[in-house]
Short mmCIF file of C-alpha atoms and ligand atoms in Angstrom, two decimals:
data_model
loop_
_atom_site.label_atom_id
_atom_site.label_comp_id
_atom_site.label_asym_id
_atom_site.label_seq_id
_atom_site.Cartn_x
_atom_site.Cartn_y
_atom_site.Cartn_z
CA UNK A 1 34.42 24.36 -7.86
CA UNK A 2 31.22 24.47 -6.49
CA UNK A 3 29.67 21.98 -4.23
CA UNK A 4 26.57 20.87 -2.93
CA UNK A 5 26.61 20.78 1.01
CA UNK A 6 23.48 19.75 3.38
CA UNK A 7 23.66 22.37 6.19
CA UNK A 8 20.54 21.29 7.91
CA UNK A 9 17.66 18.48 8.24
CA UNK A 10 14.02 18.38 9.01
CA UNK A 11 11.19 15.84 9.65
CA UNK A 12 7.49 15.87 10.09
CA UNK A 13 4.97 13.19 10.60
CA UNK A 14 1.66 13.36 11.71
CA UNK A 15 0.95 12.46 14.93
CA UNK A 16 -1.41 9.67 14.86
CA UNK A 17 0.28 6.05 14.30
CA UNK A 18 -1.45 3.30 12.67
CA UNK A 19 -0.46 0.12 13.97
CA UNK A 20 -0.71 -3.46 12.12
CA UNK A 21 -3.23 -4.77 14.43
CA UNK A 22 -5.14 -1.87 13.68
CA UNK A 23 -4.84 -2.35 10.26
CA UNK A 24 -6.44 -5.84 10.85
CA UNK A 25 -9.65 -4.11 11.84
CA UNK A 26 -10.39 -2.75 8.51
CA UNK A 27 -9.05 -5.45 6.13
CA UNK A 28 -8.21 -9.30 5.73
CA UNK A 29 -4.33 -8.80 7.05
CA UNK A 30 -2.39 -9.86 9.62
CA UNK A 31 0.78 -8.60 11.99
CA UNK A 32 2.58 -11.31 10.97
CA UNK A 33 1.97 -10.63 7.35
CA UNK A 34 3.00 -7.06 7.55
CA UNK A 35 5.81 -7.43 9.77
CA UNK A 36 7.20 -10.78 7.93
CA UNK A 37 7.40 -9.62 4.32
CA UNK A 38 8.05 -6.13 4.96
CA UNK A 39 9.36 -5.28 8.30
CA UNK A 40 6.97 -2.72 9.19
CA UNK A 41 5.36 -2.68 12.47
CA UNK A 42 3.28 0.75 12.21
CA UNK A 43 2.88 3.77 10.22
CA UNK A 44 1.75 7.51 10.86
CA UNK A 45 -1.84 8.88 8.60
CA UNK A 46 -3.07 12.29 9.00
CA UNK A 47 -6.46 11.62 10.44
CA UNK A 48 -10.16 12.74 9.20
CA UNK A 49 -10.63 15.76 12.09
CA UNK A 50 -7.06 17.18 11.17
CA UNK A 51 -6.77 16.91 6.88
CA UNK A 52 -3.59 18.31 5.56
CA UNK A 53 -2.32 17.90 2.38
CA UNK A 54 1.60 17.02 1.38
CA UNK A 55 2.50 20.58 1.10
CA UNK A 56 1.75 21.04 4.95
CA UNK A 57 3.75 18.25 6.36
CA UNK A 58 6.38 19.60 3.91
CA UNK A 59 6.44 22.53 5.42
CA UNK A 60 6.54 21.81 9.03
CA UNK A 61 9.96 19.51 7.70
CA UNK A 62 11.08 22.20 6.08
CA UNK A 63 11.14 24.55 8.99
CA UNK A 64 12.82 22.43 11.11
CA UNK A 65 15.53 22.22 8.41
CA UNK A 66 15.82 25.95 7.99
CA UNK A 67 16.13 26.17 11.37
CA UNK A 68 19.20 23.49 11.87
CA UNK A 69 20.65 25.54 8.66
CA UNK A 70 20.33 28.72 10.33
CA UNK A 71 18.34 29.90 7.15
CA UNK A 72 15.17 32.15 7.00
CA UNK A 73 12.60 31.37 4.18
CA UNK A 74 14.26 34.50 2.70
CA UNK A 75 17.85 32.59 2.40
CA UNK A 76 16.11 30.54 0.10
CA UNK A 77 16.85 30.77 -3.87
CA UNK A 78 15.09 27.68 -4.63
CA UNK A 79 12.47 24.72 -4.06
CA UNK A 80 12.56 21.51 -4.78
CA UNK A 81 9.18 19.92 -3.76
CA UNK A 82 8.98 16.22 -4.61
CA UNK A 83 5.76 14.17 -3.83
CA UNK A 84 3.00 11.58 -5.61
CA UNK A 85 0.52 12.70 -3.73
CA UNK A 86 0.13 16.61 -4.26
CA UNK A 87 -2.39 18.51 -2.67
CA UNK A 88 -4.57 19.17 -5.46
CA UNK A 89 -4.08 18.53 -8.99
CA UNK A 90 -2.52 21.70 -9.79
CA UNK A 91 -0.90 24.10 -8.95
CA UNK A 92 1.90 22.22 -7.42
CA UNK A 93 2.99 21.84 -3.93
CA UNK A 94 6.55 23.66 -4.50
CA UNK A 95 4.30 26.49 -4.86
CA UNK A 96 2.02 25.67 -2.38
CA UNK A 97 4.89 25.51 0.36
CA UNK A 98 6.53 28.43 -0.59
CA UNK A 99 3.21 30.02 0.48
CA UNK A 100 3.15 28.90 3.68
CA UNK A 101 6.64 29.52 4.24
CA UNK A 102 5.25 33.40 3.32
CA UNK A 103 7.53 33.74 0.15
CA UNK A 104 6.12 34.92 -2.81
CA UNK A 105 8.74 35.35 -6.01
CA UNK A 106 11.15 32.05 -4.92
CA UNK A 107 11.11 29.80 -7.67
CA UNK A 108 9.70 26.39 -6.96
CA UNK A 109 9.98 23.21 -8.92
CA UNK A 110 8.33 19.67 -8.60
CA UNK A 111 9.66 16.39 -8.79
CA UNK A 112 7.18 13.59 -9.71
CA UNK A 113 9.94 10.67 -9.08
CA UNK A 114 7.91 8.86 -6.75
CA UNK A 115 10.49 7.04 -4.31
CA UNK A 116 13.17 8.65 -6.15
CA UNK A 117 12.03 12.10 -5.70
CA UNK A 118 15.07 12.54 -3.43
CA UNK A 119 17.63 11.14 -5.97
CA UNK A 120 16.61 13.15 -8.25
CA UNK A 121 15.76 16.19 -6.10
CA UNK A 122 19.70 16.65 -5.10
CA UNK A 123 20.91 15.68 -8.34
CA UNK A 124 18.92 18.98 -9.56
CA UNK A 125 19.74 21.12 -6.68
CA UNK A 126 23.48 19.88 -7.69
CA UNK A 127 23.16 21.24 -11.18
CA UNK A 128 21.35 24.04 -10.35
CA UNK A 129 24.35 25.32 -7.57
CA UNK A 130 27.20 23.77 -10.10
CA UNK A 131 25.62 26.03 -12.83
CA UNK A 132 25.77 28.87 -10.75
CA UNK A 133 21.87 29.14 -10.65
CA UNK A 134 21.14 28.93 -7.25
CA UNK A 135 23.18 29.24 -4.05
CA UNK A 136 20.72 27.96 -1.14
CA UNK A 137 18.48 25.07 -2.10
CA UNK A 138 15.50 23.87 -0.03
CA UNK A 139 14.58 20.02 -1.06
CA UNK A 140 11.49 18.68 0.40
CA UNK A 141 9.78 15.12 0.19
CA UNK A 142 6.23 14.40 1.24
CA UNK A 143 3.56 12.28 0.82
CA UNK A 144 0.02 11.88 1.99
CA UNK A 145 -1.27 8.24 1.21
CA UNK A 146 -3.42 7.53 3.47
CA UNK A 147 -6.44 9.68 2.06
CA UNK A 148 -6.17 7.89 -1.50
CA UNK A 149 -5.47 4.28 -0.15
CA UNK A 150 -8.15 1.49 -0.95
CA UNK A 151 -9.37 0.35 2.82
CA UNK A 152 -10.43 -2.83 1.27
CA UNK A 153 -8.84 -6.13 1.56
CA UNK A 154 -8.61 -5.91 -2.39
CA UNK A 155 -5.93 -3.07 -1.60
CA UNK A 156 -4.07 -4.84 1.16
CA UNK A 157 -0.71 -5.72 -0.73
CA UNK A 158 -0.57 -2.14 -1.85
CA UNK A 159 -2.38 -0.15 1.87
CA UNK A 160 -0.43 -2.00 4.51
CA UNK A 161 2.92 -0.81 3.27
CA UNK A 162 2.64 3.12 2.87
CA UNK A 163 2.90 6.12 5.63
CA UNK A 164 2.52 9.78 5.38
CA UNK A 165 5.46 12.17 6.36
CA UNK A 166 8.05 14.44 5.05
CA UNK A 167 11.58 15.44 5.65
CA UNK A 168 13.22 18.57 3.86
CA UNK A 169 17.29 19.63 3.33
CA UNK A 170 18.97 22.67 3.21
CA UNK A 171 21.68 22.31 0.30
CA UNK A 172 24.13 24.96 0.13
CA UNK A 173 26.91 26.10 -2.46
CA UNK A 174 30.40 25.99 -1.15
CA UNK A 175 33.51 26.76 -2.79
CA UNK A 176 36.05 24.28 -2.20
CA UNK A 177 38.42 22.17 -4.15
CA UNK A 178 37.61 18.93 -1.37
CA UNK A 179 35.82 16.26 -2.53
CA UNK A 180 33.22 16.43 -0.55
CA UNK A 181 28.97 17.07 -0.88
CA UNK A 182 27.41 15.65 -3.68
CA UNK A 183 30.12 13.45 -4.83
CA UNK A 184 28.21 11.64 -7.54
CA UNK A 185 24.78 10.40 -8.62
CA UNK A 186 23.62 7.77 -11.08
CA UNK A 187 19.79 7.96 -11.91
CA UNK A 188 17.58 5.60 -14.72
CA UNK A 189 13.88 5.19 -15.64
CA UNK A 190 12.12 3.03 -17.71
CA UNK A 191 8.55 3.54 -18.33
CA UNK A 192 7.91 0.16 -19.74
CA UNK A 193 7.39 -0.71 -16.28
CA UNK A 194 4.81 2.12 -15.32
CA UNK A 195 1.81 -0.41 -15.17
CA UNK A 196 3.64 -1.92 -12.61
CA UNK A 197 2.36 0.35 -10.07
CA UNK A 198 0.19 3.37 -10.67
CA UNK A 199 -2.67 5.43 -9.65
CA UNK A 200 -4.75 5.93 -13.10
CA UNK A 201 -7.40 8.35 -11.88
CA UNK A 202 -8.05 10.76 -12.88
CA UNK A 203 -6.43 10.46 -16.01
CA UNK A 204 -6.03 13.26 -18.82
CA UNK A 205 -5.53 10.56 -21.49
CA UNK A 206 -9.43 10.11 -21.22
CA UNK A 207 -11.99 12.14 -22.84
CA UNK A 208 -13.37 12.68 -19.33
CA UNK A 209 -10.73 12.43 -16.98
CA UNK A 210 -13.33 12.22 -13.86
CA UNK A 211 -15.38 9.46 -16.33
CA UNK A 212 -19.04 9.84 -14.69
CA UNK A 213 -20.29 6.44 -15.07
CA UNK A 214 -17.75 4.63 -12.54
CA UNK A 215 -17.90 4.47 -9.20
CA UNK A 216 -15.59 5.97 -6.12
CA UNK A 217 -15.05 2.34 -5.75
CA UNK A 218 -13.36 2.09 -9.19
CA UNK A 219 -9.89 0.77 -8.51
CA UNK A 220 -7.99 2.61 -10.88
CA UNK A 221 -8.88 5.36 -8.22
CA UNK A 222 -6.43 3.19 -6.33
CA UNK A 223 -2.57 2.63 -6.10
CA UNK A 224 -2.23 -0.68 -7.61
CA UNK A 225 1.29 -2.25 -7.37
CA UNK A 226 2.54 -5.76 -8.61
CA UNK A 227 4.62 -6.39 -5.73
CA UNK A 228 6.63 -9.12 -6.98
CA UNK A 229 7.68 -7.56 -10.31
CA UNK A 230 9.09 -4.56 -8.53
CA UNK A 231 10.53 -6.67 -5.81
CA UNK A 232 12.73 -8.73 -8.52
CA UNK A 233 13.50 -5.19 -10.27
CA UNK A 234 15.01 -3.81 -7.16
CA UNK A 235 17.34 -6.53 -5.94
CA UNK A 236 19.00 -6.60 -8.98
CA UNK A 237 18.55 -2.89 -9.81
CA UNK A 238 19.96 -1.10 -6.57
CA UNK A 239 23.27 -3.35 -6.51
CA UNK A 240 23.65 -2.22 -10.04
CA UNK A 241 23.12 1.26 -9.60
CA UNK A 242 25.43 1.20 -6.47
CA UNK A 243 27.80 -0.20 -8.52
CA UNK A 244 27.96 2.75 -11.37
CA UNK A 245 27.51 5.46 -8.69
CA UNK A 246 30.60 3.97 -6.82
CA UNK A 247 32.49 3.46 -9.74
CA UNK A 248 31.40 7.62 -11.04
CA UNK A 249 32.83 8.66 -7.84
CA UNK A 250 35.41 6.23 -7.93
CA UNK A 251 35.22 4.77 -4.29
CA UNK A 252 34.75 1.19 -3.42
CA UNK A 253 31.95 -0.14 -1.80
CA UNK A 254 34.15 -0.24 1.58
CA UNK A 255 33.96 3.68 1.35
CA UNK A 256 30.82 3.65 2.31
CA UNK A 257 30.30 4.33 6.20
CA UNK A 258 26.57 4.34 5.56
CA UNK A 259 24.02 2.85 3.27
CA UNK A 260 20.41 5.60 3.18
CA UNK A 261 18.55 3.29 1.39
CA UNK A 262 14.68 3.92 0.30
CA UNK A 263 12.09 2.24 2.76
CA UNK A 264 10.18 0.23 0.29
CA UNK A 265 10.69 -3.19 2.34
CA UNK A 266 13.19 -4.32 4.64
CA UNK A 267 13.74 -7.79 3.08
CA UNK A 268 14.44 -5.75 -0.23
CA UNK A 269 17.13 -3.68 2.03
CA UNK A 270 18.58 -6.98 3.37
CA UNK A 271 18.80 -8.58 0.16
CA UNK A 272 20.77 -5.33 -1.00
CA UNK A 273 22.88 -5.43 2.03
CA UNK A 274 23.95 -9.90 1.48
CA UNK A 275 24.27 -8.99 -2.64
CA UNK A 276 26.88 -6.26 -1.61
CA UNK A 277 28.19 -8.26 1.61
CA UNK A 278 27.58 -5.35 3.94
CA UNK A 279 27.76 -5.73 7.73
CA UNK A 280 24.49 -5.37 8.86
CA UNK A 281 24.68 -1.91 11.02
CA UNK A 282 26.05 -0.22 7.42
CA UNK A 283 22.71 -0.47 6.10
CA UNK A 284 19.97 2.06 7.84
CA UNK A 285 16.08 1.22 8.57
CA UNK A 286 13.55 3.12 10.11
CA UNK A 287 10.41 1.62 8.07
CA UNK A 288 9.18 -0.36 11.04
CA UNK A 289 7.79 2.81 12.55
CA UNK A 290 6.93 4.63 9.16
CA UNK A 291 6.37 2.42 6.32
CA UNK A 292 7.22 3.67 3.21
CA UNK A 293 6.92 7.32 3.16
CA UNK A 294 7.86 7.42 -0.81
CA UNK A 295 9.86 10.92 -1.49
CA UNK A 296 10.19 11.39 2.39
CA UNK A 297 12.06 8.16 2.98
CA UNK A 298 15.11 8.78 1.99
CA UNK A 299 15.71 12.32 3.90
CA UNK A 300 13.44 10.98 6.69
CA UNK A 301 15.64 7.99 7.39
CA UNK A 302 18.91 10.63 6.78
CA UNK A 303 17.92 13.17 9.46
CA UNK A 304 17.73 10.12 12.04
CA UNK A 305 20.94 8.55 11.46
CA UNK A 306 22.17 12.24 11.63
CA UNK A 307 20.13 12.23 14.71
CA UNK A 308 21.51 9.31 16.18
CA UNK A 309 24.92 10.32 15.50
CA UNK A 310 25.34 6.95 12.80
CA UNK A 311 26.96 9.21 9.84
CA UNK A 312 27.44 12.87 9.91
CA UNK A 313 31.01 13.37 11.41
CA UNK A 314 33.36 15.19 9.08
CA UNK A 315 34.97 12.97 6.00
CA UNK A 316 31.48 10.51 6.95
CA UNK A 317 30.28 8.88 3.51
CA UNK A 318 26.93 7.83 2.93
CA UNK A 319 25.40 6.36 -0.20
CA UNK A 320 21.30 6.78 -1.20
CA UNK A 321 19.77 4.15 -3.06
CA UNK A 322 16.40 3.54 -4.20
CA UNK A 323 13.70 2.36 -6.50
CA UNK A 324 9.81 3.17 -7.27
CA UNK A 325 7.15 3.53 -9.31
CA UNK A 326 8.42 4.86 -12.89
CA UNK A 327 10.20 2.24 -12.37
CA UNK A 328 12.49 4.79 -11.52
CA UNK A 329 15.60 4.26 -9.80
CA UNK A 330 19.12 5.83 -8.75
CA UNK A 331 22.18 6.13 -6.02
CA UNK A 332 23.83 8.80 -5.06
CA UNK A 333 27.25 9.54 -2.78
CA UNK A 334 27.35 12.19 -0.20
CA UNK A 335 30.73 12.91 1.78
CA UNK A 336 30.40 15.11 4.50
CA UNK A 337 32.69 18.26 4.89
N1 LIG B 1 -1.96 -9.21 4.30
C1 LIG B 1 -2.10 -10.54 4.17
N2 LIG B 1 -1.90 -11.17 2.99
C2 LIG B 1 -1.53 -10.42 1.94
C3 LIG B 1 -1.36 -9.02 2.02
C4 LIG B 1 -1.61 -8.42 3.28
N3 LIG B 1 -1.47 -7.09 3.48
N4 LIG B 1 -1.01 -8.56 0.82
C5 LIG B 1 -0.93 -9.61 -0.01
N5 LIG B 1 -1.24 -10.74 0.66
C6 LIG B 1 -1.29 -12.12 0.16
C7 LIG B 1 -1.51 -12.19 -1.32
O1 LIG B 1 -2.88 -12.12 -1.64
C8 LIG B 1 -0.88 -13.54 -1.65
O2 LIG B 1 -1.81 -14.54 -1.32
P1 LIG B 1 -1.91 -15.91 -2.19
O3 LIG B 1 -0.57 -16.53 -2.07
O4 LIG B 1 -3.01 -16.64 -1.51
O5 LIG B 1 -2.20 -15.45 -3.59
C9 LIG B 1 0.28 -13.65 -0.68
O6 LIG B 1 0.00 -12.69 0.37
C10 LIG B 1 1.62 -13.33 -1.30
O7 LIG B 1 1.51 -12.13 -2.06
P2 LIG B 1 2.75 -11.50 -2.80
O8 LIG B 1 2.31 -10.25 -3.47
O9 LIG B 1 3.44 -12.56 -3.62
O10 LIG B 1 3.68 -11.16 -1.53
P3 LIG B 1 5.14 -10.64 -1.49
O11 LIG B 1 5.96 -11.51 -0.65
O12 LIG B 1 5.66 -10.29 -2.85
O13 LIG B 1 4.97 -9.28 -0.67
C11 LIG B 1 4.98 -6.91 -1.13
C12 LIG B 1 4.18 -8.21 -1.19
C13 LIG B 1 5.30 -6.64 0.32
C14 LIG B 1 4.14 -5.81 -1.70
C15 LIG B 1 6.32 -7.10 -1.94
O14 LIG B 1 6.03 -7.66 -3.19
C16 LIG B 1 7.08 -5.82 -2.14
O15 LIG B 1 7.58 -5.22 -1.20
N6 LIG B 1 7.24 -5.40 -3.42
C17 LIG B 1 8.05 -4.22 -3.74
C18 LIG B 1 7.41 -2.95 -3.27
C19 LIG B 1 8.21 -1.78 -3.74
O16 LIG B 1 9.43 -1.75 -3.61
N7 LIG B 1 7.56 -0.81 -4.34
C20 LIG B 1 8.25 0.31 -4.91
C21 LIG B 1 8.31 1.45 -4.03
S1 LIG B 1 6.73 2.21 -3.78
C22 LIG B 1 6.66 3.59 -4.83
O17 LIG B 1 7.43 3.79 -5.70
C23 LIG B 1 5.52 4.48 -4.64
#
């Protein structure tokens, strides 16, 4: 049977790091704010004399993954591209990336899962291989925030807490009868929730979707989140979900040699981590020097435990978990071959 098998990682943030104290200088915030109720201490934005849009930090990722696969763009069969932030309205930035990658007839297909994008993203490259569709999957998340973040205090709750970057995987088909690769996933939605953070502008449900009576200042131009809504949602949602992924794959939670969860907040993470009494180092953060990078965090904070050599080995089993805007939100169980 056919399984789904990572054969290389990427990662690319822009170079220029916002720090909380800079932060302060724009808006009514503090370090020990930031740090206290989220655990981030900086964050990288692409910055005004060097634009780029989601697409291009995808890319960079994504080379750096074809390279650790060994893959030209030409091994490619098909993109995932997962991102709330495209580029431009449309076209999307599958398409987009497969340009500058130089390809022009690979198929390319985006996810709009917010922090989920990466759940879902493998989950399709799964089906995709298992249905014999495609052989050599490229998944990238990326996001740029920064350029549609309100720099007012009235946007702090929401502006403090997300970075730009992107990380991409190679997934490949392999034929084996080991349980191992994509071992299971478990993934929900409920849009009942989608007021609970959103960007409404600009907004084909209006006669004028670019209304020219409001203002640039207009905050549905904004992300607008409520926090504490979503932060009750997600320590009783990602337990859940771990628990019906684990029990899909039928593993126990003691399986796990490695918790990827989503960077939304590190108090959310340790919550997660005392619900499912995990020792602390089975849990992975890197949000204190990205903030939440939305469909980048989950690969992004992958390719560095990879990179520090915390899961990775042969028979290694790691479990993603995360929730966003949507609400979406989903696990998934990787075993390494
Ligand atoms: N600096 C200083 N004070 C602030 C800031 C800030 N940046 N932001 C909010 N505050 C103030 C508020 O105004 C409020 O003040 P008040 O008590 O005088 O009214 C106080 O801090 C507490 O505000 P809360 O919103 O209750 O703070 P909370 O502890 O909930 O933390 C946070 C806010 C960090 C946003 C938290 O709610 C959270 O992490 N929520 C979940 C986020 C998440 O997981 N999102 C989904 C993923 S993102 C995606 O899908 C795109």
């Amino acid at each position: 049977m056919k399984k789904s098998i990572i054969r290389g990682t990427g990662k690319f943030v822009p170079p220029h790091v916002v720090t909380n104290d800079d932060l302060t200088a724009i808006m009514d915030t503090s370090d020990e704010w930031i740090r206290q109720r989220t655990g981030i201490q900086q964050r990288h934005w692409i910055t005004e004399e060097e634009p780029c849009g989601a697409s291009d930090l995808g890319t960079n990722a994504a080379k750096m993954a074809l390279e650790a696969a060994g893959w030209t763009p030409d091994d490619i069969d098909f993109i995932i591209f997962a991102t709330l932030s495209p580029d431009i309205m449309f076209p999307g930035g599958g398409c987009l990336l497969a340009r500058n990658l130089g390809l022009k007839s690979t198929p390319a297909l985006d996810i709009r899962q917010q922090c989920t994008g990466f759940l879902y993203g493998f989950a399709t490259a799964d089906a995709y291989i298992k249905a014999g569709l495609a052989e050599k999957v490229l998944l990238v998340g990326a996001e740029v925030h920064s350029s549609g973040l309100d720099m007012s205090t009235r946007g702090r709750d929401v502006t403090v807490i997300f970075g730009d970057g992107a990380a991409a995987v190679c997934i490949e088909a392999d034929d084996t009868e080991d349980n191992v690769g994509l071992v299971a996933s478990a993934l929900h939605a409920d849009g009942h929730y989608a007021d609970s953070l959103k960007t409404e502008l600009p907004a084909s449900n209006l006669f004028r979707r670019m209304p020219e009576d409001i203002s640039l200042d207009d905050p549905r131009y904004f992300p607008v989140m409520d926090g504490p809504t979503i932060f009750k949602k997600a320590v009783r949602m990602l337990p859940q979900v771990t628990m019906e992924v684990l029990k899909k794959a039928e593993m126990e939670i003691t399986d796990i040699d490695l918790v990827v969860p989503h960077q939304a907040n590190k108090r959310i993470n340790q919550a997660y981590g005392q619900f499912l009494k995990l020792p602390e180092d089975k849990i992975y953060h890197n949000i204190q020097k990205y903030g939440n990078t939305t469909a980048a965090s989950i690969p992004l904070a992958l390719h560095e435990a990879m990179e520090e050599g915390r899961v990775g080995k042969p028979g290694d089993v790691v479990l993603f978990v995360g929730l966003g805007a949507g609400l979406t939100w989903g696990a998934s169980i990787y075993k390494f071959p």
